[in-house]
Amino acid sequence: RFGAVMCCCGPCAMYRRSALLLLLDKYETQLFRGRPSDFGEDRHLTILMLNAGFRTEYVPEAIAATVVPNSMGAYLRQQLRWARSTFRDTLLALRLLPGLDRYLTLDVIGQNLGPLLLALSVLTGLAQLALTATVPWSTILMIASMTMVRCGVAAFRAREL
């Protein structure tokens, strides 16, 4: 629908061998702040593919199995890894965005600003509580509303209301 996928999920992605061989050196020597990086490799490889001029495509008929977190701690660690790779690889993707669908630009902006705005909202609410001894109901309501909207959209798209 949008001409590209910004992150082809590792265990579910397939690439042409010829395309992988062209990018293998860049992929295997991935650095972050001068040190080898071992997180977010699927997003990094997707962006390398797009930068090289290849297309990425979502195939809804594909069936794949993977391991998912089975505890809240493991889930939060996974989300933190994914957030770090999103922030890091956004810098690589910025040059791509003008050539891609506008929706993808909006998606990249949302993926980066959403967590930052959530953190700012939580800090603002905590500051209000600490400084005024009043419960930040508007902040709590806004965070809960946005969470329900996001979860509702995901549930609707998965057809699991």
C-alpha atoms as one frame of an Amber mdcrd trajectory, in Angstrom:
protein
   0.000   0.000   0.000   2.803   2.452   0.877   5.640   1.144  -1.293   7.915
   0.024   1.541   8.095  -1.526   4.982  10.446   0.264   7.390  11.256  -2.817
   9.483  11.109  -6.346   8.127  10.842  -8.432  11.293  13.874 -10.715  11.628
  12.318 -14.180  11.873   9.633 -13.340   9.312  11.783 -11.641   6.651  13.140
 -13.075   3.445  15.697 -11.414   1.182  17.261 -12.216  -2.153  20.711 -13.714
  -1.621  22.201 -11.357  -4.226  20.848  -8.338  -2.310  22.162  -9.634   1.015
  25.622 -10.270  -0.395  25.849  -6.652  -1.576  25.123  -5.341   1.935  26.658
  -8.028   4.119  29.779  -6.040   5.090  27.735  -3.005   6.186  25.293  -5.241
   8.018  27.924  -7.278   9.890  29.929  -4.232  10.938  27.005  -2.290  12.387
  28.248   0.277  14.907  26.463   2.548  17.339  28.480   5.391  18.872  31.668
   3.687  17.702  30.918   0.304  19.288  29.581  -2.900  17.704  25.797  -3.031
  17.917  23.854  -6.241  18.417  20.301  -4.925  18.726  17.778  -3.875  16.112
  19.515  -5.788  13.358  16.266  -6.417  11.482  15.418  -2.704  11.271  19.018
  -1.904  10.351  19.049  -4.457   7.518  15.712  -3.176   6.210  17.029   0.388
   6.056  20.249  -0.782   4.376  18.099  -2.525   1.752  16.001   0.593   1.168
  19.110   2.807   0.994  20.554   0.463  -1.648  17.434   0.963  -3.773  15.704
  -2.341  -3.040  12.009  -2.584  -2.209  10.566  -4.045   0.962   7.098  -5.466
   0.954   4.579  -6.823   3.452   2.995 -10.123   2.435  -0.136 -10.750   4.538
  -0.411 -14.389   3.423   2.978 -15.283   4.912   2.930 -17.527   7.976   5.833
 -17.522  10.436   6.494 -18.675  13.977   8.659 -16.891  16.512   9.233 -16.694
  20.254   7.489 -13.913  22.162   8.067 -12.649  25.712   6.056 -14.537  28.323
   6.528 -12.126  31.228   6.180  -8.379  31.731   9.920  -7.997  32.456  10.923
  -9.751  29.246   8.341  -7.737  27.299   9.643  -4.425  28.696  13.265  -5.393
  27.864  12.178  -6.241  24.306  10.357  -2.913  23.949  13.409  -1.019  25.256
  15.662  -2.758  22.698  13.192  -1.954  19.937  12.916   1.688  21.013  16.711
   2.070  21.028  16.978   0.636  17.529  14.117   2.837  16.321  15.834   5.999
  17.565  19.242   4.922  16.254  18.087   3.821  12.813  15.841   6.816  12.264
  18.996   8.791  11.531  19.823   6.322   8.751  16.268   6.491   7.407  15.926
  10.275   7.241  17.450  10.449   3.753  14.987   7.803   2.548  11.790   9.473
   3.688  11.399  12.090   0.914  11.331   9.274  -1.665   8.776   7.174   0.225
   5.053   7.526   0.840   4.080  10.392   3.180   2.404   7.930   5.525   5.790
   6.320   6.222   7.210   9.723   7.151   4.294  10.223   9.537   4.865   6.724
  10.958   8.575   7.371  11.556   7.783  10.687  13.251   5.168   8.976  15.446
   7.520   6.131  16.384  10.095   8.649  17.565   7.947  11.384  19.083   5.389
   9.079  20.754   7.741   7.625  23.397   9.337  11.029  24.005   5.946  12.680
  24.521   4.874   9.843  26.819   8.036  10.275  28.927   7.480  14.044  29.047
   3.849  13.539  30.118   4.829  11.142  32.899   7.535  13.520  34.150   5.123
  16.461  34.033   2.530  14.474  35.988   5.099  13.432  38.592   6.295  17.033
  38.912   2.708  18.232  39.438   2.189  15.586  42.101   5.454  16.445  43.862
   5.124  20.232  43.682   1.405  20.752  44.258   0.343  17.516  45.981  -2.511
  17.241  43.491  -3.216  14.243  41.304  -2.548  15.038  37.617  -5.896  13.705
  36.391  -5.666  15.356  32.971  -2.270  13.728  32.345  -3.519  10.338  33.542
  -6.632  10.640  31.368  -4.604  11.632  28.288  -2.144   8.738  28.686  -4.994
   6.267  29.277  -6.923   7.621  26.271  -3.951   7.374  23.926  -3.214   3.866
  25.181  -6.809   2.795  24.538  -6.782   4.330  21.060  -3.511   2.612  20.151
  -4.620  -0.748  21.570  -8.034  -0.369  19.939  -6.500   0.232  16.515  -4.223
  -2.807  16.947  -7.137  -4.989  18.081  -9.311  -3.773  15.198  -6.579  -4.427
  12.620  -5.962  -7.885  14.067  -9.741  -8.484  14.043  -9.566  -9.473  17.724
 -11.772  -6.901  19.425
